[in-house]
JSON list of C-alpha atoms in Angstrom, two decimals:
[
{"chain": "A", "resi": 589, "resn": "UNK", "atom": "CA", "xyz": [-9.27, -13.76, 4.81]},
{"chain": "A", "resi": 590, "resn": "UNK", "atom": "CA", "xyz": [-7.64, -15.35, 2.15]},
{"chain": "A", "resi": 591, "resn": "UNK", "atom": "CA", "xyz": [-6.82, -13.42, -1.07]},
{"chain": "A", "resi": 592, "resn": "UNK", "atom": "CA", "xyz": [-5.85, -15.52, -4.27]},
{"chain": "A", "resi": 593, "resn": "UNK", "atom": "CA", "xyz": [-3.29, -12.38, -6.25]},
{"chain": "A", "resi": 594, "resn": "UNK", "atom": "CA", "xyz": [-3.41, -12.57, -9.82]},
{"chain": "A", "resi": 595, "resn": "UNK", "atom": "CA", "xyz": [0.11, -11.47, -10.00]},
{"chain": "A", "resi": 596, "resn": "UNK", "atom": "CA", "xyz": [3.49, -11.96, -7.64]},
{"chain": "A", "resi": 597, "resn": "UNK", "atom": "CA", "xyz": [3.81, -8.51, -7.72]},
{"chain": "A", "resi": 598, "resn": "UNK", "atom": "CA", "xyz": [3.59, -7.97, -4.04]},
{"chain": "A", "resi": 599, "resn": "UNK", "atom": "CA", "xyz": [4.65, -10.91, -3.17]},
{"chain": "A", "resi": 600, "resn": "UNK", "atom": "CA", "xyz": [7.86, -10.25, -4.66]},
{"chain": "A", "resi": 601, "resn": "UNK", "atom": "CA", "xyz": [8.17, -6.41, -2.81]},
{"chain": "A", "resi": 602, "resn": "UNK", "atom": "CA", "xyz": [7.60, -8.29, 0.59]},
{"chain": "A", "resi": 603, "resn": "UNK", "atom": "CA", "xyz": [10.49, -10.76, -0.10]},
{"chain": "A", "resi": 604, "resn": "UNK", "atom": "CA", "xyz": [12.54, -8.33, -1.46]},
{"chain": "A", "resi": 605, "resn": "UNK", "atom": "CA", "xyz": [11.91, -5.69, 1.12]},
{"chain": "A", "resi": 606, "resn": "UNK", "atom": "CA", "xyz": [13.07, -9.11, 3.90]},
{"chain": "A", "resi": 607, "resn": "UNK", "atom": "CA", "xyz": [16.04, -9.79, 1.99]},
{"chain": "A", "resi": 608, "resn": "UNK", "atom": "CA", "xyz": [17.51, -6.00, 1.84]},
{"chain": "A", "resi": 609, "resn": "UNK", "atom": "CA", "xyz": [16.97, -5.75, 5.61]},
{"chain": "A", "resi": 610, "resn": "UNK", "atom": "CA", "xyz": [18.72, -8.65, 6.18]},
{"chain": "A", "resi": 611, "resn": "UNK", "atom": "CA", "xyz": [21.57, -7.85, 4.21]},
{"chain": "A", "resi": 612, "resn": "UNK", "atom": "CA", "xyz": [21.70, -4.16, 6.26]},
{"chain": "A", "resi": 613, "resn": "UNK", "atom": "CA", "xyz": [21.45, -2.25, 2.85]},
{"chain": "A", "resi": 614, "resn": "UNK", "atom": "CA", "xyz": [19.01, 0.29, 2.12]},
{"chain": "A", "resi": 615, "resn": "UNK", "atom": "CA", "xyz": [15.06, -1.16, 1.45]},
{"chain": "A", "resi": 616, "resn": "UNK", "atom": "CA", "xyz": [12.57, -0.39, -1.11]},
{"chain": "A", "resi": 617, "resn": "UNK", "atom": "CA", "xyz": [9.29, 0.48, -0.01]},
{"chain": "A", "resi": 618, "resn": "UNK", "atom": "CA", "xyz": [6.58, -0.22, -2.45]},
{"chain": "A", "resi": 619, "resn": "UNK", "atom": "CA", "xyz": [3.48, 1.26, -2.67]},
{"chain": "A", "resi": 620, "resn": "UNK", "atom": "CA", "xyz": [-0.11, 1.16, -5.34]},
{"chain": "A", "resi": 621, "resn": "UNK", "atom": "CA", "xyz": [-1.84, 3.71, -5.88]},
{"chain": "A", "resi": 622, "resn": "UNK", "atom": "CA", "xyz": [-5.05, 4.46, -7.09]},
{"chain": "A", "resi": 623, "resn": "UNK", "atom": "CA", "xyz": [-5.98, 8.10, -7.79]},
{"chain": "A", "resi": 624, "resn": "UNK", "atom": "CA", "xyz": [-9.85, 9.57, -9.37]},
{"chain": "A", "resi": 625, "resn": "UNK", "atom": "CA", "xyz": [-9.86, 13.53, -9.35]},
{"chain": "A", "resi": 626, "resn": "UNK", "atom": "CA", "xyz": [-11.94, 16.11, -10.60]},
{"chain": "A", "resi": 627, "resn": "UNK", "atom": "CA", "xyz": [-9.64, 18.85, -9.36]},
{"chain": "A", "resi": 628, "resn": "UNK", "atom": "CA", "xyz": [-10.58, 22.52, -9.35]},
{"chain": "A", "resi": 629, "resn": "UNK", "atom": "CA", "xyz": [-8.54, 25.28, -10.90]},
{"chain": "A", "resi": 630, "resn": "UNK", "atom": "CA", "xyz": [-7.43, 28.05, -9.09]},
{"chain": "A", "resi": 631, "resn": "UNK", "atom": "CA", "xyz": [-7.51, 26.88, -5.83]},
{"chain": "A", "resi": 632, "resn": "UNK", "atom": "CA", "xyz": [-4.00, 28.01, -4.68]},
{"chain": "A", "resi": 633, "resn": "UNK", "atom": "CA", "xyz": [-4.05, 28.55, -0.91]},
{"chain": "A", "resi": 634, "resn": "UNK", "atom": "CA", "xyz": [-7.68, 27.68, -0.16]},
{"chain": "A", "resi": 635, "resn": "UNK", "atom": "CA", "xyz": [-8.23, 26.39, 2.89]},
{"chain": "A", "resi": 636, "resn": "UNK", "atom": "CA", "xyz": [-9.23, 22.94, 3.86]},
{"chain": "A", "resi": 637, "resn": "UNK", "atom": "CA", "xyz": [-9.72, 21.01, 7.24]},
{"chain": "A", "resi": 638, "resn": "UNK", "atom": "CA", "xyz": [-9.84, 17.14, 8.51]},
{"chain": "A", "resi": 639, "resn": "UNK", "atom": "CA", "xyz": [-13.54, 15.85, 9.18]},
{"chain": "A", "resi": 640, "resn": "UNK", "atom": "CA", "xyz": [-13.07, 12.34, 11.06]},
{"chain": "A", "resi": 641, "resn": "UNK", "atom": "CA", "xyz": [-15.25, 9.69, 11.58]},
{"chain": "A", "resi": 642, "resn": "UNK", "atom": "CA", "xyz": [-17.44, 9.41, 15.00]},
{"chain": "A", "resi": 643, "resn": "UNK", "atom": "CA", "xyz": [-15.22, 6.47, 15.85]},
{"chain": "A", "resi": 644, "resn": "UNK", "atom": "CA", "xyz": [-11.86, 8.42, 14.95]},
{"chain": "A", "resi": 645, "resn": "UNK", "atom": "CA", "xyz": [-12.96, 11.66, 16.96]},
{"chain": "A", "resi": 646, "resn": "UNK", "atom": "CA", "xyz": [-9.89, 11.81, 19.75]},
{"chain": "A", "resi": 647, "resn": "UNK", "atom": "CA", "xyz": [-8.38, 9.32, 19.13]},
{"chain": "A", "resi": 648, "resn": "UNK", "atom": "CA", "xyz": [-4.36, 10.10, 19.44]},
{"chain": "A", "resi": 649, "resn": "UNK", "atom": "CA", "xyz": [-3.46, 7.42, 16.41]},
{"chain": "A", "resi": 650, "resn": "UNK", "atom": "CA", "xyz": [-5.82, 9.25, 14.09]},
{"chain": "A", "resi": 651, "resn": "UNK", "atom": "CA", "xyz": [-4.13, 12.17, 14.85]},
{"chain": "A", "resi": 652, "resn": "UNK", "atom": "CA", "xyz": [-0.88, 11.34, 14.81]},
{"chain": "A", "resi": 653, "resn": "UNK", "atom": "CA", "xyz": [-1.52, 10.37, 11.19]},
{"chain": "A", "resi": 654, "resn": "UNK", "atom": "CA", "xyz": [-3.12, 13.56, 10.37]},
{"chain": "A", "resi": 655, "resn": "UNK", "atom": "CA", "xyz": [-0.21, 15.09, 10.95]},
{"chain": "A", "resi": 656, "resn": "UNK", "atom": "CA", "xyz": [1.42, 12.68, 8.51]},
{"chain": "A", "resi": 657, "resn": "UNK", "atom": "CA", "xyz": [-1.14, 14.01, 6.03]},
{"chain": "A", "resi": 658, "resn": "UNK", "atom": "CA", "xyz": [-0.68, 17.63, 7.07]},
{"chain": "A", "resi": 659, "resn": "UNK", "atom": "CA", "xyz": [3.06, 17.46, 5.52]},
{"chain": "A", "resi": 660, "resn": "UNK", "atom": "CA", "xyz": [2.19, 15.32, 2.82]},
{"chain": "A", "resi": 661, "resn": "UNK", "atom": "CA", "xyz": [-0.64, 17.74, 1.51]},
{"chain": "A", "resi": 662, "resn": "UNK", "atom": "CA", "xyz": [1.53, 21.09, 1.89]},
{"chain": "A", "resi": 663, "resn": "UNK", "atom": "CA", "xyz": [3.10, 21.00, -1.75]},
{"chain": "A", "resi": 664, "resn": "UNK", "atom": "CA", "xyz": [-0.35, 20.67, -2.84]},
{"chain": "A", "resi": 665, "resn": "UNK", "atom": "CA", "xyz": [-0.70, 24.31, -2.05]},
{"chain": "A", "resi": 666, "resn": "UNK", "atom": "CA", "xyz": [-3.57, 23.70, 0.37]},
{"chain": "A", "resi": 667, "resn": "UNK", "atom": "CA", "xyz": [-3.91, 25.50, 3.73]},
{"chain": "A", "resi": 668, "resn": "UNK", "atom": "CA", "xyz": [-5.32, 24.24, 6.53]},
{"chain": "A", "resi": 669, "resn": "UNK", "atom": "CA", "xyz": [-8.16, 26.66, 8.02]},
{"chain": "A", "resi": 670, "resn": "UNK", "atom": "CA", "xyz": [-7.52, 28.34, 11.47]},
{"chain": "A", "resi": 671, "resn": "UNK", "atom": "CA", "xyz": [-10.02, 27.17, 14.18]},
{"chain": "A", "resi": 672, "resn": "UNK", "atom": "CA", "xyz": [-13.11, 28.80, 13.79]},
{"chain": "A", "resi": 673, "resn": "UNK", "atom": "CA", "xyz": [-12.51, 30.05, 10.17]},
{"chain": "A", "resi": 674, "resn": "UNK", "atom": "CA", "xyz": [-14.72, 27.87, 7.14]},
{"chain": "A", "resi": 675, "resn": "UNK", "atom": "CA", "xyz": [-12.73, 25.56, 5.35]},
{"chain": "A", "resi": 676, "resn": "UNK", "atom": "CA", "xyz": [-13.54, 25.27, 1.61]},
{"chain": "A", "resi": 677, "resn": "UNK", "atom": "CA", "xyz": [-12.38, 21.37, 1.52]},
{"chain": "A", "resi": 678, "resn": "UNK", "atom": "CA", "xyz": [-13.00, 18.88, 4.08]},
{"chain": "A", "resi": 679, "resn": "UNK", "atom": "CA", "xyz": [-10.38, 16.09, 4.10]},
{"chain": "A", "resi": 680, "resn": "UNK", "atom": "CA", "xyz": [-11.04, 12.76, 5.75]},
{"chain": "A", "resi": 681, "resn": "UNK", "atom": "CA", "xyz": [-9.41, 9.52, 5.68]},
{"chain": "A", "resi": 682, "resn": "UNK", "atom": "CA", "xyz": [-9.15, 5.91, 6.94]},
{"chain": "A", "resi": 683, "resn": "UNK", "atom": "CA", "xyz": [-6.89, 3.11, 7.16]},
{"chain": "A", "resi": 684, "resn": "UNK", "atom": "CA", "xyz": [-6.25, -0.36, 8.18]},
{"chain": "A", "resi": 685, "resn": "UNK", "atom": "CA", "xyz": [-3.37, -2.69, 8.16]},
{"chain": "A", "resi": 686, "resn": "UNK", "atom": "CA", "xyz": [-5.22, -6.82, 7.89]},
{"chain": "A", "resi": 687, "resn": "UNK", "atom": "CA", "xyz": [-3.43, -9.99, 8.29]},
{"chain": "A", "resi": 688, "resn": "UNK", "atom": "CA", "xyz": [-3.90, -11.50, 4.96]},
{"chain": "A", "resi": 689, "resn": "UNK", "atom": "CA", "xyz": [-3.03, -14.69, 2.69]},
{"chain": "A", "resi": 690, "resn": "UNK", "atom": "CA", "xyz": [-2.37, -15.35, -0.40]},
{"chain": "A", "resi": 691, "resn": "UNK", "atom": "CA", "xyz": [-0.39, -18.05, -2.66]},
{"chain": "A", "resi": 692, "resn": "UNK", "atom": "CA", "xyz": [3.16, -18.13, -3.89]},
{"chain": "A", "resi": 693, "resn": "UNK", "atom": "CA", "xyz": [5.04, -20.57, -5.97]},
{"chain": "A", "resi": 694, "resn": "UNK", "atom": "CA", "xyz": [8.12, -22.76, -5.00]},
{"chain": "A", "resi": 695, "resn": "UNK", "atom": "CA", "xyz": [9.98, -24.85, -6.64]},
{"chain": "A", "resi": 696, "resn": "UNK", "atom": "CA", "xyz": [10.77, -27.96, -4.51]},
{"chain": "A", "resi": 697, "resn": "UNK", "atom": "CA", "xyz": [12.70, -30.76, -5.40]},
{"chain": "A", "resi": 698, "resn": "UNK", "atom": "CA", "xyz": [11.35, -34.33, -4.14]},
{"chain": "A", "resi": 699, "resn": "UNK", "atom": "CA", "xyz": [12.89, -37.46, -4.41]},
{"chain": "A", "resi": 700, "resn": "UNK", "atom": "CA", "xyz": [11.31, -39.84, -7.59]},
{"chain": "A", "resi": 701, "resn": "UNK", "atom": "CA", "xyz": [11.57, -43.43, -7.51]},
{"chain": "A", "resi": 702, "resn": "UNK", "atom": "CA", "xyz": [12.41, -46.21, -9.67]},
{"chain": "A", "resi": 703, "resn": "UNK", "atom": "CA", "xyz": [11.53, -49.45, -7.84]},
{"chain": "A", "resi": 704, "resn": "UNK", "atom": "CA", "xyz": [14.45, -49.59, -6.22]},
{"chain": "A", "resi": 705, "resn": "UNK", "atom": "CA", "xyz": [15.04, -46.04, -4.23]},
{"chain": "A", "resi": 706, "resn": "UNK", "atom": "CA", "xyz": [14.70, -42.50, -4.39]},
{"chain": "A", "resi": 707, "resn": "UNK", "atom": "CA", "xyz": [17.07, -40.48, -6.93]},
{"chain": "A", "resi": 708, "resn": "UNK", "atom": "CA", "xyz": [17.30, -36.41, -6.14]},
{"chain": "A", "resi": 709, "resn": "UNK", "atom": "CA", "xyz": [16.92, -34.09, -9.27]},
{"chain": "A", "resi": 710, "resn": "UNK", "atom": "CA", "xyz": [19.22, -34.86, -12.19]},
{"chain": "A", "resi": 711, "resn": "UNK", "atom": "CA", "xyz": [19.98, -37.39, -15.17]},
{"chain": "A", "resi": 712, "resn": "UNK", "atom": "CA", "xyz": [18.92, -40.78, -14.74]},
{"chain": "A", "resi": 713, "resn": "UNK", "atom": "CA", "xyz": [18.26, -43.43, -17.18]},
{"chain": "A", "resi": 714, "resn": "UNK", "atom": "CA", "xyz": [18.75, -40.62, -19.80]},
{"chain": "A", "resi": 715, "resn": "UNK", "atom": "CA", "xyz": [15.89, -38.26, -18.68]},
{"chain": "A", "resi": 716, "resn": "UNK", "atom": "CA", "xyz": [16.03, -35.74, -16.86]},
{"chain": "A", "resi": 717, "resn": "UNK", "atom": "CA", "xyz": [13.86, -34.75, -13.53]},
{"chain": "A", "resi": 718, "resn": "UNK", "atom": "CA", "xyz": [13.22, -31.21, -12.60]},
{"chain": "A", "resi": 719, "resn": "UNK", "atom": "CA", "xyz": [12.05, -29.49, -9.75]},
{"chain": "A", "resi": 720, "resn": "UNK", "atom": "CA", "xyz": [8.24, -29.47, -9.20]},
{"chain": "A", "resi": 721, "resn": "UNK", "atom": "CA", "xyz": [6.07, -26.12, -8.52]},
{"chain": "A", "resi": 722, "resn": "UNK", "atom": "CA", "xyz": [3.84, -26.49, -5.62]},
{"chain": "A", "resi": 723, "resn": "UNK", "atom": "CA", "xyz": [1.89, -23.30, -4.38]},
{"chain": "A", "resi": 724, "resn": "UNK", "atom": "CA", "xyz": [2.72, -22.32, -0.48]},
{"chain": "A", "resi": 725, "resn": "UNK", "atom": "CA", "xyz": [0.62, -19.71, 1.73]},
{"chain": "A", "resi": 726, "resn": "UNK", "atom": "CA", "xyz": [1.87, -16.38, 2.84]},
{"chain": "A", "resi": 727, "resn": "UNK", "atom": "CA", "xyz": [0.42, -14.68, 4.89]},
{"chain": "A", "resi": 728, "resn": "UNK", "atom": "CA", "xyz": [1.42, -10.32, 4.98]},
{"chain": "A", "resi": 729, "resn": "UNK", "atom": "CA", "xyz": [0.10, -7.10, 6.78]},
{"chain": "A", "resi": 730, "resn": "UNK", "atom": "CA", "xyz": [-2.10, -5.01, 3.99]},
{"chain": "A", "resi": 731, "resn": "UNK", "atom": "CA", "xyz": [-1.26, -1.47, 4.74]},
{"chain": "A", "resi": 732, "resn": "UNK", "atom": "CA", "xyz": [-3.96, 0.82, 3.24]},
{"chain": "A", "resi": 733, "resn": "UNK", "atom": "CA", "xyz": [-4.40, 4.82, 3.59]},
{"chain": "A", "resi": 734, "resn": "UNK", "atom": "CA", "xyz": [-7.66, 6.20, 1.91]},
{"chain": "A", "resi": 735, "resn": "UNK", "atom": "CA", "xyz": [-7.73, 10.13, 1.17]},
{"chain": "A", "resi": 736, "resn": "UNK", "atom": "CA", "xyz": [-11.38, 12.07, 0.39]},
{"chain": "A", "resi": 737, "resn": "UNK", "atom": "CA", "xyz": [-11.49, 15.27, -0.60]},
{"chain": "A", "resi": 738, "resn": "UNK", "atom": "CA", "xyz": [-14.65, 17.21, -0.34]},
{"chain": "A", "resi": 739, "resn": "UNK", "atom": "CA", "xyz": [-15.08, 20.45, -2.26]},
{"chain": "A", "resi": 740, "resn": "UNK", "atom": "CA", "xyz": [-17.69, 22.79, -0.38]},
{"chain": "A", "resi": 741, "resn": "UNK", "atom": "CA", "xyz": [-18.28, 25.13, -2.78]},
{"chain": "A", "resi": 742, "resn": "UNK", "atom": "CA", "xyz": [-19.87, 22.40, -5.11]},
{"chain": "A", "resi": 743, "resn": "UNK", "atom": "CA", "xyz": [-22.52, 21.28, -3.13]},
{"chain": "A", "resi": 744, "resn": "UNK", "atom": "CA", "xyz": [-19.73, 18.71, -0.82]},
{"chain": "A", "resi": 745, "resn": "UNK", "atom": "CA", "xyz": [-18.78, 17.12, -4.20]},
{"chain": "A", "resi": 746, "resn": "UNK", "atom": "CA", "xyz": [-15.82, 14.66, -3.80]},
{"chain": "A", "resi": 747, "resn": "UNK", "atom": "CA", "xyz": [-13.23, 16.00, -5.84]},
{"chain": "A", "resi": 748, "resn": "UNK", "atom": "CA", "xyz": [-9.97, 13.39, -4.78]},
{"chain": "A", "resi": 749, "resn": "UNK", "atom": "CA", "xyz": [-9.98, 10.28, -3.79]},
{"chain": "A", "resi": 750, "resn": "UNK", "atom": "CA", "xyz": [-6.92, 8.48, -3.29]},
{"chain": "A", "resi": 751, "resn": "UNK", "atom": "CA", "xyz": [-5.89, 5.14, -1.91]},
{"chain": "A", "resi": 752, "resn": "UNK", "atom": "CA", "xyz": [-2.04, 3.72, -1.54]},
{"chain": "A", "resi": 753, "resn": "UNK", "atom": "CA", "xyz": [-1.33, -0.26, -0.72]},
{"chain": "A", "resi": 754, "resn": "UNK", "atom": "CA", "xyz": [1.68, -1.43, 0.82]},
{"chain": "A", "resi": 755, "resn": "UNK", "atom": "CA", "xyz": [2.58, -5.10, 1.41]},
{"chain": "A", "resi": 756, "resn": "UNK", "atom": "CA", "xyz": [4.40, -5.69, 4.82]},
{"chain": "A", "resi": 757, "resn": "UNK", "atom": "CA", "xyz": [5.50, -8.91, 6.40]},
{"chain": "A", "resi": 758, "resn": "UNK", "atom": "CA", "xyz": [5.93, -7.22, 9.94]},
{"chain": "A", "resi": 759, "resn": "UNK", "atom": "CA", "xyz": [2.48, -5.37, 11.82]},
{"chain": "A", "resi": 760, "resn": "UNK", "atom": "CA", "xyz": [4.17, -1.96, 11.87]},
{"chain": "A", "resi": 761, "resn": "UNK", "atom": "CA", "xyz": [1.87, 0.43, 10.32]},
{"chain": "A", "resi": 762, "resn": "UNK", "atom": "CA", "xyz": [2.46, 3.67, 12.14]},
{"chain": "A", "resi": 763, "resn": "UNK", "atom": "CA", "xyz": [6.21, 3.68, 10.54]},
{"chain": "A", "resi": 764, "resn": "UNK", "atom": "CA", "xyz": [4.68, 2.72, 7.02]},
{"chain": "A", "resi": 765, "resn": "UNK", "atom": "CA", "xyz": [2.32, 5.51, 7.43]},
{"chain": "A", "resi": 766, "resn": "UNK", "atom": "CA", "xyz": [4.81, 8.45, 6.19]},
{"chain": "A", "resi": 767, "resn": "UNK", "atom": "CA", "xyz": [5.30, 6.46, 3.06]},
{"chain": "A", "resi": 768, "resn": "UNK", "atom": "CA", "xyz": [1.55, 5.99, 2.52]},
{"chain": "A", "resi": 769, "resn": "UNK", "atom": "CA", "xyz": [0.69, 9.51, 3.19]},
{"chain": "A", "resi": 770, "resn": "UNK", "atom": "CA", "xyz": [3.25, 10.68, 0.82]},
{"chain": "A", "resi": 771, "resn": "UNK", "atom": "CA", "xyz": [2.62, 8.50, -2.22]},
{"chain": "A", "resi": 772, "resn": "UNK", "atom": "CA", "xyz": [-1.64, 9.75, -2.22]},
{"chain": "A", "resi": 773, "resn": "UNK", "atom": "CA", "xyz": [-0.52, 12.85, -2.67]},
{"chain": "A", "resi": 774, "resn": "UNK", "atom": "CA", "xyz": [2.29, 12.81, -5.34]},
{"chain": "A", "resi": 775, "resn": "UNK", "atom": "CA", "xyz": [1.98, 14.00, -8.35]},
{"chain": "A", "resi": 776, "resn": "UNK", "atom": "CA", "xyz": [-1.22, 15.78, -6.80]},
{"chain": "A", "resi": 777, "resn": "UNK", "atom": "CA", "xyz": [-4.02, 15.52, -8.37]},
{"chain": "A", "resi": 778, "resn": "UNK", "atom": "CA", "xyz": [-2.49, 13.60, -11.10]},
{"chain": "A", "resi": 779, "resn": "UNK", "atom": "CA", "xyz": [-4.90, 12.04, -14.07]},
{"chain": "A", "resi": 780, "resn": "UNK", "atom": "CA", "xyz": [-8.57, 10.67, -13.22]},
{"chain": "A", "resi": 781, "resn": "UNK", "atom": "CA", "xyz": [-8.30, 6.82, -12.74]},
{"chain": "A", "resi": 782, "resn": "UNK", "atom": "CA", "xyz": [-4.51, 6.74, -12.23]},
{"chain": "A", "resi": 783, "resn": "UNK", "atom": "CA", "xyz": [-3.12, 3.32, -10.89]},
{"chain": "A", "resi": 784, "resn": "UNK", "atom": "CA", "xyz": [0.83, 3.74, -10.32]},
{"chain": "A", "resi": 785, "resn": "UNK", "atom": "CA", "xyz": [3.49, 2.19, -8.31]},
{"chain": "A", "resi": 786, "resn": "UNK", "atom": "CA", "xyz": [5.37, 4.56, -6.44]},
{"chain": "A", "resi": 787, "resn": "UNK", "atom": "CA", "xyz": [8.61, 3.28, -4.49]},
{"chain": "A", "resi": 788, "resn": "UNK", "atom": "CA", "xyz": [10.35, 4.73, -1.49]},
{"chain": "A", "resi": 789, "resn": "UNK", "atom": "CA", "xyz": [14.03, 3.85, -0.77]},
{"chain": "A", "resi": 790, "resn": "UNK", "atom": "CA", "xyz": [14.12, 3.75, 3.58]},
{"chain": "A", "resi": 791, "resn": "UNK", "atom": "CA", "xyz": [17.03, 2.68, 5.88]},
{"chain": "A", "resi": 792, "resn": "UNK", "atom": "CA", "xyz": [16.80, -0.06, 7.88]},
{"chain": "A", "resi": 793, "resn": "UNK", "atom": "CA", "xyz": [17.12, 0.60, 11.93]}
]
């Protein structure tokens, strides 16, 4: 799969993100959200409950990450329903974490020649040679968590959806997975069509 980015914006976080590690400082973990709501009022301590997917039924990463979302959708003032009881929302949500590629630019400086030999970047014969821009492939994990929010009492309406983005050069999803949990749900339910970044600071181990 090959993506062609109209901006270096991610680009950028996963070089970034490489560099702090290397230099053992603290990292900034980037993440895009996108946010549509149609929120209720007065919903304060209703109860809601996760509905997964035939395929994510007992699984143990699907729940391990529910429990990521569990935290992450406590200061929304939601409760999650005791077995047995009804649940006014149902919650469900997926996520993936694809090897993808896109382009990047880099300078590079090749030799030019005059007839006689190559001559590196510089003055020469009164002009002056700059670097070239060639485009390179690189190739990143896209970490994506995707939050529905069903409201019961209106017919199973969908009244929050919510997907966050994170750019990765390393296949490690379940310890991006905090990050993405947290960044659908803050500023909860925040305005209808919202795209924001939202940027974590973690520690390198």
């Amino acid at each position: 799969m090959i993506e062609m980015a109209q901006s270096g914006f991610w680009r950028r976080c996963v070089l970034m993100a490489s560099v702090s590690l290397l230099a053992g400082c603290a990292a900034t973990l980037s993440t895009r959200v996108t946010s549509y709501q149609q929120w209720p009022a007065g919903v304060q301590g209703q109860t809601y409950e996760f509905v997964p997917s035939t395929a994510r039924a007992n699984n143990l990463e699907y729940d391990s990450f529910a429990d990521m979302l569990r935290a992450a959708i406590g200061p929304t003032g939601l409760v999650e329903a005791t077995s047995g009881k009804r649940a006014r929302f149902d919650v469900s949500f997926t996520y993936e974490n694809p090897l993808v590629q896109s382009w990047t630019q880099q300078y590079v400086d090749p030799p030019f020649y005059n007839g006689f030999g190559p001559y590196n970047r510089g003055w020469a014969g009164g002009m002056y040679f700059g670097p070239s821009v060639a485009y390179v492939p690189v190739q990143y994990y896209k970490n994506t968590l995707s939050v529905s929010i069903k409201d019961r009492d209106r017919h199973g309406a969908e009244v929050y959806r919510s997907s966050a983005v994170n750019m990765s050069g390393s296949d490690n999803l379940p310890a991006i997975m905090p990050y993405l949990a947290r960044a659908v749900f803050e500023g909860f339910p925040g305005n209808n069509g919202q795209v924001r970044v939202i940027r974590y600071e973690i520690n390198p181990r």
